[in-house]
Amino acid sequence: MNSDHRLRAPAPARTLLTLDGLPEGRVAALVVGEITDTTAPPLRRSLRAALGSSTEGLDLDLSAVPFCDIAGLYLLLNLRARALENSRTLRVTAASPLVRQLLEATACWTRLTADPASAAPSLLLTTELRRVLVRPGGAAPALRGAGGSLQVRIEGTAATVTWPAVPSGTAADGTGQRLARAAVASALHRAGLRTVRHRSVATTRARTALFGPPAARRWPA
């Protein structure tokens, strides 16, 4: 049987990237993968967390979502309702053709999309980062299997990039990691950021454990 005709599990939807520190107190998120009734729950949790960390609302880039069913539509509408309940807004800044078709067919496109001019900062950043983070079939090799999303914090013209933990032996190790960091830094520079700092979740945790508060240390008697 041709591999094209074999049943396959959908690439799980995930929040590949979150951006905070954007103008107007917004957070942006880049989603990759197929949104179905089986893949939506973990995505819902991560997007609710991103929304909760904002002061004004969440901007969603759905251009790397190749398939979305009614479960994905409910997720977006519930997320929008949650935002409004907390005096925030939800904006879809970009969408794949199929996602846009679904939103237009259900009369949700105008409710969920934003004026492009008002979403310019987050749209520019996610567009530049999407070019280096998304590959056919999902995330770039450096983020495949990662335990979390890439987090970018903007402070003025500086950005701090926190890389999620990845399994040893993957493309994120060694040279692959250096190339990925260089590509992300280049994308951020193109988007107008002057200074880019990198850190790792694993490194941060190790340093916290090794250099914890003095009160937490146990010295010899």
XYZ file of N, CA, C and O in Angstrom, residues 20 25 27 44-58 79 82-83 86 88-89:
96
model
N 6.305 37.731 24.663
C 5.676 38.705 25.553
C 6.549 39.956 25.649
O 7.667 39.993 25.144
N 0.864 45.683 25.959
C 0.692 44.618 26.939
C 0.150 43.328 26.383
O -0.530 42.567 27.075
N 0.501 39.465 24.343
C 1.334 38.276 24.166
C 0.963 37.667 22.823
O -0.209 37.668 22.434
N -5.085 23.964 24.434
C -5.958 24.854 25.200
C -5.258 25.330 26.471
O -5.294 26.513 26.821
N -4.604 24.406 27.167
C -3.925 24.766 28.418
C -2.804 25.774 28.178
O -2.663 26.749 28.917
N -2.005 25.553 27.144
C -0.879 26.451 26.894
C -1.354 27.830 26.441
O -0.778 28.850 26.829
N -2.437 27.875 25.653
C -2.930 29.170 25.191
C -3.628 29.934 26.306
O -3.558 31.166 26.373
N -4.299 29.229 27.202
C -4.890 29.899 28.358
C -3.802 30.503 29.236
O -3.960 31.608 29.766
N -2.693 29.788 29.376
C -1.579 30.316 30.165
C -0.999 31.559 29.502
O -0.675 32.551 30.179
N -0.872 31.532 28.176
C -0.350 32.696 27.456
C -1.292 33.885 27.591
O -0.863 35.025 27.813
N -2.592 33.629 27.480
C -3.576 34.693 27.646
C -3.511 35.272 29.052
O -3.548 36.493 29.245
N -3.391 34.403 30.046
C -3.352 34.852 31.424
C -2.124 35.667 31.758
O -2.144 36.486 32.687
N -1.035 35.473 31.014
C 0.192 36.225 31.280
C 0.188 37.603 30.633
O 1.102 38.397 30.858
N -0.822 37.885 29.824
C -0.924 39.192 29.171
C -1.748 40.147 30.017
O -2.473 39.726 30.913
N -1.632 41.439 29.704
C -2.487 42.423 30.371
C -3.601 42.902 29.455
O -4.634 43.367 29.938
N -3.404 42.772 28.138
C -4.405 43.264 27.192
C -4.978 42.185 26.281
O -6.100 42.322 25.804
N -4.226 41.114 26.030
C -4.782 40.071 25.181
C -3.737 39.250 24.463
O -2.530 39.429 24.644
N -4.229 38.330 23.623
C -3.394 37.340 22.949
C -3.557 37.453 21.440
O -4.669 37.536 20.923
N -11.688 30.500 23.952
C -10.564 31.337 24.348
C -10.929 32.822 24.219
O -10.568 33.639 25.077
N -13.164 33.680 27.113
C -12.363 33.784 28.340
C -11.627 35.122 28.377
O -11.506 35.753 29.433
N -11.127 35.533 27.221
C -10.428 36.817 27.138
C -11.367 37.967 27.485
O -11.024 38.853 28.285
N -12.181 38.539 31.048
C -11.080 39.113 31.826
C -10.593 40.438 31.244
O -9.451 40.838 31.459
N -9.845 41.300 28.238
C -8.769 41.164 27.265
C -9.380 40.850 25.902
O -10.594 40.665 25.791
N -8.552 40.773 24.896
C -9.034 40.440 23.552
C -8.194 39.308 22.957
O -7.035 39.111 23.340
